[in-house]
mmCIF file of C-alpha atoms in Angstrom:
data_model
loop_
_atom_site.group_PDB
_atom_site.id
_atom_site.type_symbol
_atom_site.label_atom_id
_atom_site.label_comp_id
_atom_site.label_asym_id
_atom_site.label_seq_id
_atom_site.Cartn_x
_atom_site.Cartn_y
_atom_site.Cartn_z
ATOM 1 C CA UNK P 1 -10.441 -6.671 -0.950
ATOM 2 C CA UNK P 2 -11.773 -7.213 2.819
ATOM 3 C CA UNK P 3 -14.575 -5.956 4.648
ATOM 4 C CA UNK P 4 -12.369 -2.699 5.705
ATOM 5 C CA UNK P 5 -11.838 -1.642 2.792
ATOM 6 C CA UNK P 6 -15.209 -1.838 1.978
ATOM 7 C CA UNK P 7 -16.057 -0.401 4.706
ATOM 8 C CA UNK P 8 -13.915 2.398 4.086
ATOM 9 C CA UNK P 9 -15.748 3.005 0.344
ATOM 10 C CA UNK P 10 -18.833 2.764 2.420
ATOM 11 C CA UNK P 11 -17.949 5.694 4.601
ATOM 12 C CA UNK P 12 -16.652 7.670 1.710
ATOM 13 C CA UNK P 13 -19.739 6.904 -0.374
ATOM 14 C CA UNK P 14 -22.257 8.140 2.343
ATOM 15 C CA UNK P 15 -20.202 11.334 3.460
ATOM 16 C CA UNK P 16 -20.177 11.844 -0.624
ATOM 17 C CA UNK P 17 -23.653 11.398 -0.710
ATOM 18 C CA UNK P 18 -24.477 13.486 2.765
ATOM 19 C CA UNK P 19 -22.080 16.155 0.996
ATOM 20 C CA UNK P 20 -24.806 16.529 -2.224
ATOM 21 C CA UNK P 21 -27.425 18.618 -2.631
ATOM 22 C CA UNK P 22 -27.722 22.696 -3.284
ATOM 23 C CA UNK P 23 -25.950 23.884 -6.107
ATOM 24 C CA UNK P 24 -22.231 24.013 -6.103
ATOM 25 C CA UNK P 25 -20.481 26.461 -7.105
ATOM 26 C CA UNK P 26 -17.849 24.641 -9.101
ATOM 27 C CA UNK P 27 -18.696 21.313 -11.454
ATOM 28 C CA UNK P 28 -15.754 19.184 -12.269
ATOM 29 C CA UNK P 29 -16.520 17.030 -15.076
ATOM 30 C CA UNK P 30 -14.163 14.054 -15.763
ATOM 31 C CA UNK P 31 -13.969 12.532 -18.975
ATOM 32 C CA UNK P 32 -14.287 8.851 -18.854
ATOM 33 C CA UNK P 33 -14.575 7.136 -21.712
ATOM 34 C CA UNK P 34 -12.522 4.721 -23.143
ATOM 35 C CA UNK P 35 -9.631 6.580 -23.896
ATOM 36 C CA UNK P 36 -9.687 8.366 -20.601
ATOM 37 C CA UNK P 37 -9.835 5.513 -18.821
ATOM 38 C CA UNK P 38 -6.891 3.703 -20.427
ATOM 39 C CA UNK P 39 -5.140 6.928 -19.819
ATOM 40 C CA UNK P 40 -5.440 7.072 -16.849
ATOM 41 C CA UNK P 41 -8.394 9.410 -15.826
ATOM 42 C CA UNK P 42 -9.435 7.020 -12.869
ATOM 43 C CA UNK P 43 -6.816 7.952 -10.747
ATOM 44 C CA UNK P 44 -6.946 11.535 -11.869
ATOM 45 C CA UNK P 45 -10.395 11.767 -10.195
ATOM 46 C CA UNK P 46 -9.902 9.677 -7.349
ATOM 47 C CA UNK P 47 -6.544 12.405 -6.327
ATOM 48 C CA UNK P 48 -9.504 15.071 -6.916
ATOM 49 C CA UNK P 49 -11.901 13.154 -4.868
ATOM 50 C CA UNK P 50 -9.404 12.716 -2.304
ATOM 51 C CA UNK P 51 -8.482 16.183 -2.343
ATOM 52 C CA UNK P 52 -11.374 17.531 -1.895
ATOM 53 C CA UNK P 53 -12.428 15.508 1.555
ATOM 54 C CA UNK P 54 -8.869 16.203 2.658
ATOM 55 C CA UNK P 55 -10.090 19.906 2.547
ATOM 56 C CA UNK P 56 -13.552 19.603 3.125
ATOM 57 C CA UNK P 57 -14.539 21.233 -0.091
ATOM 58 C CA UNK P 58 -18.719 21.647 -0.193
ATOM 59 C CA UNK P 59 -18.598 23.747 -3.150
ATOM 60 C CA UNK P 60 -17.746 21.338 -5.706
ATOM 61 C CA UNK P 61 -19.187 18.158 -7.064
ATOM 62 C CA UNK P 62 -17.166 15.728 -9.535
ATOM 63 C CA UNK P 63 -19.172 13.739 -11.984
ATOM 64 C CA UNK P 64 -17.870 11.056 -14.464
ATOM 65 C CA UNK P 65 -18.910 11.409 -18.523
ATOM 66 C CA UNK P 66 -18.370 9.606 -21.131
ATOM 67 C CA UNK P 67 -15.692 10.983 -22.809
ATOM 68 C CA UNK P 68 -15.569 14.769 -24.234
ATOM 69 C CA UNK P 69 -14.408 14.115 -27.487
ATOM 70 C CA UNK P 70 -10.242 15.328 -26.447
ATOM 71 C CA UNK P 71 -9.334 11.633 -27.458
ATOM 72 C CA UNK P 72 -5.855 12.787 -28.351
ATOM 73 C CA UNK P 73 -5.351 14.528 -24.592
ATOM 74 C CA UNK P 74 -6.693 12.587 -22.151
ATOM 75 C CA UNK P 75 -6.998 12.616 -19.319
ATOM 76 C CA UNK P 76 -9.499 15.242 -19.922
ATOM 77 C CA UNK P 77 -11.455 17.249 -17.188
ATOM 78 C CA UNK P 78 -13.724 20.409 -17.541
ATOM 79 C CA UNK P 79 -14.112 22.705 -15.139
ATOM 80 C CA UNK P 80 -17.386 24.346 -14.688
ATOM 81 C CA UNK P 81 -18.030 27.770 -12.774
ATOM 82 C CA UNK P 82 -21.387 29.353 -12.240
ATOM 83 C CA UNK P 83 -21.573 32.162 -14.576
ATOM 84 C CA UNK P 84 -18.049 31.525 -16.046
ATOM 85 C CA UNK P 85 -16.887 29.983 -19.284
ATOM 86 C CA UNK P 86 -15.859 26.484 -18.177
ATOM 87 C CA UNK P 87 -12.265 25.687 -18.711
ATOM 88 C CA UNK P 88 -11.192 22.149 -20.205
ATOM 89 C CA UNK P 89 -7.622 20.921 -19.011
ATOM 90 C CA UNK P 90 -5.752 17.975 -20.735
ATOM 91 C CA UNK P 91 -3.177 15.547 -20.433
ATOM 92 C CA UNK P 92 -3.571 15.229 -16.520
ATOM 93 C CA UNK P 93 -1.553 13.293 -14.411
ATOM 94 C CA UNK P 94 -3.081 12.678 -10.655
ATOM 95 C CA UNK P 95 -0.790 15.096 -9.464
ATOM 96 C CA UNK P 96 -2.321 17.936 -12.071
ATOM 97 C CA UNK P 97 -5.489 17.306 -10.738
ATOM 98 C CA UNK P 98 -4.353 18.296 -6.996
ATOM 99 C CA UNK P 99 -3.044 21.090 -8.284
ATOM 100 C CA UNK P 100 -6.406 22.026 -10.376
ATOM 101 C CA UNK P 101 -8.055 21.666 -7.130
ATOM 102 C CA UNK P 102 -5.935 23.850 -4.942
ATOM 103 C CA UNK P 103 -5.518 26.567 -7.471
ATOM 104 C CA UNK P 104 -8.644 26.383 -9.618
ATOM 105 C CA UNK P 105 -11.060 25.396 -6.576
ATOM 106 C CA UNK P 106 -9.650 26.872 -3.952
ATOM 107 C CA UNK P 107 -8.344 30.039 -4.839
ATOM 108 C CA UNK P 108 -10.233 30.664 -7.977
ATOM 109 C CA UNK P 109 -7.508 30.670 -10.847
ATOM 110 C CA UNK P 110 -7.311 28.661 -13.766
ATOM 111 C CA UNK P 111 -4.065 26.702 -14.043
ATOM 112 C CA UNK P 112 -2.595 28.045 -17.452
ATOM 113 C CA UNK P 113 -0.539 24.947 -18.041
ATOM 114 C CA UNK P 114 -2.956 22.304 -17.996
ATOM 115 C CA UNK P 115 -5.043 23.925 -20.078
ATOM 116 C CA UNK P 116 -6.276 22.937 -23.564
ATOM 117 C CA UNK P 117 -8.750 23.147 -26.521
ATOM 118 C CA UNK P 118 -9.888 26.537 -27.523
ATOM 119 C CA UNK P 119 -8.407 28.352 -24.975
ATOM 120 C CA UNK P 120 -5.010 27.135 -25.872
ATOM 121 C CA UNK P 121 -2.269 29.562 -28.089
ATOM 122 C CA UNK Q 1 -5.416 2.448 -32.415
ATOM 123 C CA UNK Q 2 -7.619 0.998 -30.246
ATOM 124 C CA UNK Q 3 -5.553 -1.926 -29.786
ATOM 125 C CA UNK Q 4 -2.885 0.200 -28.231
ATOM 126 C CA UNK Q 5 -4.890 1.307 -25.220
ATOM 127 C CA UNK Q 6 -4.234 -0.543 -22.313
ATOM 128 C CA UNK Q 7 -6.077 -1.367 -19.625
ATOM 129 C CA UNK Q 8 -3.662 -3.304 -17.232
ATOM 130 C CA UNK Q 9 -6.147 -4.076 -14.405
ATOM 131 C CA UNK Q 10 -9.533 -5.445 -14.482
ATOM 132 C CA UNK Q 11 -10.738 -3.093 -11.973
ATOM 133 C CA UNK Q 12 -10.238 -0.677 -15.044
ATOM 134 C CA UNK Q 13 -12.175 -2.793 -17.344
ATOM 135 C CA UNK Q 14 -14.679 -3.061 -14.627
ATOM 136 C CA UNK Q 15 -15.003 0.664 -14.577
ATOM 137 C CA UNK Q 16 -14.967 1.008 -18.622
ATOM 138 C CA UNK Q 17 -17.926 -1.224 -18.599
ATOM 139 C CA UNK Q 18 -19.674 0.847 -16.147
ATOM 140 C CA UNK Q 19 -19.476 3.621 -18.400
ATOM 141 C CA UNK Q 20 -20.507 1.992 -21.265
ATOM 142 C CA UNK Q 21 -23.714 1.134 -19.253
ATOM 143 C CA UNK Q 22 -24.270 4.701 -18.314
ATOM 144 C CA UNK Q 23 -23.699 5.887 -21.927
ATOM 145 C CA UNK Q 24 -26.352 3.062 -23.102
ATOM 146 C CA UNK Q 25 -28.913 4.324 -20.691
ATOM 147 C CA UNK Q 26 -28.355 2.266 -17.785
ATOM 148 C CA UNK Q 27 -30.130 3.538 -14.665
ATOM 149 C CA UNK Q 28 -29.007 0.643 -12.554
ATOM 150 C CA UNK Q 29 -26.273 -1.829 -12.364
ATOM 151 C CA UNK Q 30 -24.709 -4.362 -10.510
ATOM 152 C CA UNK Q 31 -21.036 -5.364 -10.216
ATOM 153 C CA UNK Q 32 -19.819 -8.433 -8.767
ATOM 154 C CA UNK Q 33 -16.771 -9.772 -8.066
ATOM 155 C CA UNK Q 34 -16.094 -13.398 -7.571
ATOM 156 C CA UNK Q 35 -12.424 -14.718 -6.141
ATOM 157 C CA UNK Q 36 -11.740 -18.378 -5.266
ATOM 158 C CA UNK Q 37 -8.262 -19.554 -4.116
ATOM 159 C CA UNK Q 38 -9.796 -22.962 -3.811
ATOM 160 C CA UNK Q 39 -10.887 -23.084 -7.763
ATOM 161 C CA UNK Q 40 -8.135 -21.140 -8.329
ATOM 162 C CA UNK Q 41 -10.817 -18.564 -10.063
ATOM 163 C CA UNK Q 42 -11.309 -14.750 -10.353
ATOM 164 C CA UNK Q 43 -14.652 -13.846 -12.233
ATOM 165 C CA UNK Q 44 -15.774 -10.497 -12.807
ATOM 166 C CA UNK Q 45 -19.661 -9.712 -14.200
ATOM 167 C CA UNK Q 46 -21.743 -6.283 -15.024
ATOM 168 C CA UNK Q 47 -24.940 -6.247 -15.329
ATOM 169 C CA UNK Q 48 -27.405 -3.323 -16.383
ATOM 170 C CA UNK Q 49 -30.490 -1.970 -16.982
ATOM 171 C CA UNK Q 50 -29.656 0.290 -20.046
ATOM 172 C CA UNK Q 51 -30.623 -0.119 -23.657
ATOM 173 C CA UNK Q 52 -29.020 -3.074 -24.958
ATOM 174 C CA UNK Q 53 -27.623 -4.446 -27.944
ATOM 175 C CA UNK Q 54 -28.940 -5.849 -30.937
ATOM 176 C CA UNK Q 55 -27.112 -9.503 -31.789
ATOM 177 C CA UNK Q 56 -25.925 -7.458 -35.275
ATOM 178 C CA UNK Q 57 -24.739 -4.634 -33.284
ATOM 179 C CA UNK Q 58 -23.263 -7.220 -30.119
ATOM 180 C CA UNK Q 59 -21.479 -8.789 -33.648
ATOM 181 C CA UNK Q 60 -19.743 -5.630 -34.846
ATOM 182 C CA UNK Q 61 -18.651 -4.594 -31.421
ATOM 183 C CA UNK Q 62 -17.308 -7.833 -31.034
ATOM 184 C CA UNK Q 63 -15.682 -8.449 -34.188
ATOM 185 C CA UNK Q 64 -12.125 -7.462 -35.207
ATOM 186 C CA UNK Q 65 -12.327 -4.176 -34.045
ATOM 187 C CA UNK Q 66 -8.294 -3.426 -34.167
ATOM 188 C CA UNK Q 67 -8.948 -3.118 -38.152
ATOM 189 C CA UNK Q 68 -12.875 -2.093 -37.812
ATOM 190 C CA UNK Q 69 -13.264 1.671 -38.375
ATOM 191 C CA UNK Q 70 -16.087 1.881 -36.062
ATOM 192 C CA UNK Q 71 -18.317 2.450 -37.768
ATOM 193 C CA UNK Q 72 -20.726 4.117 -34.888
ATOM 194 C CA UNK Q 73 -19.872 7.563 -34.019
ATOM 195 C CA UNK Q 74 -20.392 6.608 -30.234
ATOM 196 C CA UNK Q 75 -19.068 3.201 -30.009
ATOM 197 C CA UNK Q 76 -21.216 2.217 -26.937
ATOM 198 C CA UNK Q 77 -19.721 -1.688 -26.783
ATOM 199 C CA UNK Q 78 -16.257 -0.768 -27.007
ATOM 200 C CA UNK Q 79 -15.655 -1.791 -23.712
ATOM 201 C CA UNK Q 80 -16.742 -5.572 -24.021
ATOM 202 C CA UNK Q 81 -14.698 -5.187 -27.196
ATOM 203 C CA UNK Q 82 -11.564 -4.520 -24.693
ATOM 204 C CA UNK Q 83 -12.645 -7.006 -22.057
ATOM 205 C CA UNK Q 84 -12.706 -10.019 -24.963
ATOM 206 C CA UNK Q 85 -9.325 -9.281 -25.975
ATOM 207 C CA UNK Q 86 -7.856 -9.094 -22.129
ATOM 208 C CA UNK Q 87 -10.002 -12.714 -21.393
ATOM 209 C CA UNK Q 88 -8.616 -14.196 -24.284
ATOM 210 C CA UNK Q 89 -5.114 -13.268 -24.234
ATOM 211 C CA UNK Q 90 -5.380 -14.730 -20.896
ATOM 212 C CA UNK Q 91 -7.133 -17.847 -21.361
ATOM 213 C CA UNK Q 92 -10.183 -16.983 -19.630
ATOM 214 C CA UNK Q 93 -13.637 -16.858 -20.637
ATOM 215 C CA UNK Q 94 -15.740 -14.348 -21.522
ATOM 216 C CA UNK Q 95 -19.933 -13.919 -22.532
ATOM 217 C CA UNK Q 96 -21.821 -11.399 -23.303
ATOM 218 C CA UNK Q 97 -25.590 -11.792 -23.627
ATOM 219 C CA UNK Q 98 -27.888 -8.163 -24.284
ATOM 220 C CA UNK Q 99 -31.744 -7.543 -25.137
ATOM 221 C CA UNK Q 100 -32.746 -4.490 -26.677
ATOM 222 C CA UNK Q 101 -34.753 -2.636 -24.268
ATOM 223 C CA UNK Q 102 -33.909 -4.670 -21.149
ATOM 224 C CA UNK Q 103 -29.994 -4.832 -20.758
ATOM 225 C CA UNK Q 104 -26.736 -6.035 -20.950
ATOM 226 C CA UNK Q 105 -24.960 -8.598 -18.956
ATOM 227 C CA UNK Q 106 -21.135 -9.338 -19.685
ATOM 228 C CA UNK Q 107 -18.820 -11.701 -17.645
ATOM 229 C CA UNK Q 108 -15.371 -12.997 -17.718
ATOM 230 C CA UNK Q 109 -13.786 -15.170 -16.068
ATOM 231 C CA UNK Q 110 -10.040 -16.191 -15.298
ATOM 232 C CA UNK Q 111 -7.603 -19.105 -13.919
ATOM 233 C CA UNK Q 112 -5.934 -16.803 -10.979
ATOM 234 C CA UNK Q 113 -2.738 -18.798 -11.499
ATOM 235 C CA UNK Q 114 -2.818 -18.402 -15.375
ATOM 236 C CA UNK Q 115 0.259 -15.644 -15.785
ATOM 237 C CA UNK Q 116 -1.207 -13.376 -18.273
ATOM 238 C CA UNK Q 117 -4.119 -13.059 -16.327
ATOM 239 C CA UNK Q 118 -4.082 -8.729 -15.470
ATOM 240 C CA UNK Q 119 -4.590 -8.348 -11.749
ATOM 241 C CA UNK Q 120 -7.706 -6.841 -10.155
ATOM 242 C CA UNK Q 121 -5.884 -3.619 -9.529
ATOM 243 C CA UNK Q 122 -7.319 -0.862 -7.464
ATOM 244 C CA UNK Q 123 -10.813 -1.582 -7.477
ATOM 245 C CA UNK Q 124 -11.399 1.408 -4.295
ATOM 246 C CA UNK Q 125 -10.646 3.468 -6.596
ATOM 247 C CA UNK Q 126 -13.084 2.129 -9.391
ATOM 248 C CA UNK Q 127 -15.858 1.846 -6.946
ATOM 249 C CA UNK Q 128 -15.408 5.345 -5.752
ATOM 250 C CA UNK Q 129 -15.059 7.329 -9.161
ATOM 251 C CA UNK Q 130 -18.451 5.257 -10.573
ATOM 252 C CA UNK Q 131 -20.669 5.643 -7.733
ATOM 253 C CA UNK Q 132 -19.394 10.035 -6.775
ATOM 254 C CA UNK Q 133 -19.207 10.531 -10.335
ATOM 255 C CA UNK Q 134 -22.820 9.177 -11.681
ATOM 256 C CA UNK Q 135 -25.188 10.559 -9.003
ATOM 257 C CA UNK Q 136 -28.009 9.335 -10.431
ATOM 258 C CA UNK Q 137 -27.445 5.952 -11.127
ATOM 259 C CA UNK Q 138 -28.221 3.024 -8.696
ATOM 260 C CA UNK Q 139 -25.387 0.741 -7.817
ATOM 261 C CA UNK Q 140 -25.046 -2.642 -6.514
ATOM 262 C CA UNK Q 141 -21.505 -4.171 -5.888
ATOM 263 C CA UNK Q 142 -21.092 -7.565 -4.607
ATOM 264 C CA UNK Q 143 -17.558 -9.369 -3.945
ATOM 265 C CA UNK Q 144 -17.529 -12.994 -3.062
ATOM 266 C CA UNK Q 145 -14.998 -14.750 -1.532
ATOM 267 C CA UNK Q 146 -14.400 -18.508 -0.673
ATOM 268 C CA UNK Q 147 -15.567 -17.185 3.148
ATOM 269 C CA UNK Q 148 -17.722 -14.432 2.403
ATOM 270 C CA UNK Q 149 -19.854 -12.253 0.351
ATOM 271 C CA UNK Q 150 -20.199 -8.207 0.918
ATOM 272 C CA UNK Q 151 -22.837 -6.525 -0.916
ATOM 273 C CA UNK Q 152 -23.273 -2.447 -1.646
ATOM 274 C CA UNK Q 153 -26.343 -1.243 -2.811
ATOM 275 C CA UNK Q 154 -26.618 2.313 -2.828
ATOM 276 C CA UNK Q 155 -29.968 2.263 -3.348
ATOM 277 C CA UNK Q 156 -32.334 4.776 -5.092
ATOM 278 C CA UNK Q 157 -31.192 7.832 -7.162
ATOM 279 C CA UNK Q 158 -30.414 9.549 -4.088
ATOM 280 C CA UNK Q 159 -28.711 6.881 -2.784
ATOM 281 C CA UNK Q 160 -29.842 7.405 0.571
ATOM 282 C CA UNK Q 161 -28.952 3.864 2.352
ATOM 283 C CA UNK Q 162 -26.171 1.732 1.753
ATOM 284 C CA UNK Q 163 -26.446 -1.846 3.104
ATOM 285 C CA UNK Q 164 -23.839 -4.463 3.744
ATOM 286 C CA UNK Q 165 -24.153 -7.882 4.163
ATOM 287 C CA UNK Q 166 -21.876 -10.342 5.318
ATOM 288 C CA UNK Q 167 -23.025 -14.119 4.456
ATOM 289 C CA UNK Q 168 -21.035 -17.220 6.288
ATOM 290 C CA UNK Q 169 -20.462 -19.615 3.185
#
């Protein structure tokens, strides 16, 4: 790692940060826990992340938890909608998460074939 | 089953860590990152601010845990469980030392020429996912070189400044 690179998180980190604030209208929680993490949930939420400042999203925030419990279908991330029930999509792959955030975030419909858990058959 | 996750980079590890900090409370913690061509060294260390362990609880997270049913419900040390077993399949070395009520602090170290060392891997990507996604926790990151050191802090829960510092060797 050299000092652009670090830079670069830098910059990301304060445009992040200058991004916060007010409520959003969308929460995207990724589950990171263990068995997210080995599963690759990381990289899942750094294509969101990236995804979002590509588009210049301000009405979502992504936060990191500790693992929702989905062990067997991670990567696992929840979707959260004021005044909606949130939606919880599994087995993600970095490219299902740019696809969660262009259909789900930007246009406002859930992606039927990522989704899992209750919602499911 | 536990034994069959893998974590192939440390920069992985280093994030699993991190979120076994947060889920023990941790309000604050520092990463740092220490690589030396000269010693031929990579260490990594995370320190925090959370809860900490008891030395019976440190032993049961640390024990066998590929045959250990775990027996917590929220296995909170199963991350330094996962580092061990990377540092000693790869000859490195690895501590842990944790006081209830004050904090954990676990390091590991590796020979960068050793072979079954993992590599650092993408650790943008693990710096970026643990400081967006845990707004309210403090983080400092350090990486040291044989030239130079960097240091991130992003300061108080609203991690308002960020400062860098460069220091000649």
């Amino acid at each position: 790692m050299n000092l652009q690179e670090l830079q670069n998180i830098k910059d990301r980190v304060k445009r992040d940060i200058e991004m916060r604030g007010g409520e959003k209208e969308y929460r995207v929680v990724v589950s990171m826990g263990t068995s997210g993490i080995a599963a690759g949930a990381r990289d899942v939420m750094r294509t969101m992340l990236d995804e979002i400042a590509r588009l210049e999203l301000d009405n979502v925030e992504v936060t990191a938890t500790g693992g929702l419990g989905l062990e067997g279908q991670e990567p696992v991330v929840r979707v959260e909608r004021t005044n909606r029930e949130p939606i919880t999509y599994g087995n993600l792959t970095p490219d299902a998460g740019r696809q969660i955030i262009l259909e789900h975030i930007v246009r406002g419909n859930k992606v039927e074939k990522f989704v899992i858990g209750k919602l499911k058959g | 089953m536990i034994a069959e996750w893998k974590m192939d980079e440390l920069a992985l590890h280093i994030l699993d860590l991190v979120m076994n900090a947060i889920e023990g409370g941790a309000s604050h913690i520092r990463v740092r990152i220490e690589e030396s061509v000269i010693q031929d060294r990579l260490a990594i260390a995370v320190a925090d601010n959370g809860r900490g362990m008891d030395a019976l609880y440190l032993e049961s997270v640390l024990g066998d845990f590929s045959t250990s049913k775990s027996c917590h419900a929220k296995p909170v040390g199963l991350g330094i469980a996962l580092i061990k077993q990377t540092t000693d399949a790869a000859g490195g070395t690895f501590s842990v030392h944790s006081k209830v009520g004050k904090g954990t602090l676990v390091k590991a170290s590796f020979q960068k020429s050793n072979v079954d060392m993992p590599p650092l891997g993408d650790v943008e990507s693990t710096l970026l996912v643990m400081v967006i996604g845990n707004p309210h926790v403090r983080f400092g990151f350090s990486i040291k070189s044989d030239q130079e050191t960097y240091h991130l802090d992003t300061r108080s829960h609203q991690l308002l400044t960020i400062n860098m510092r460069r220091e000649p060797l």
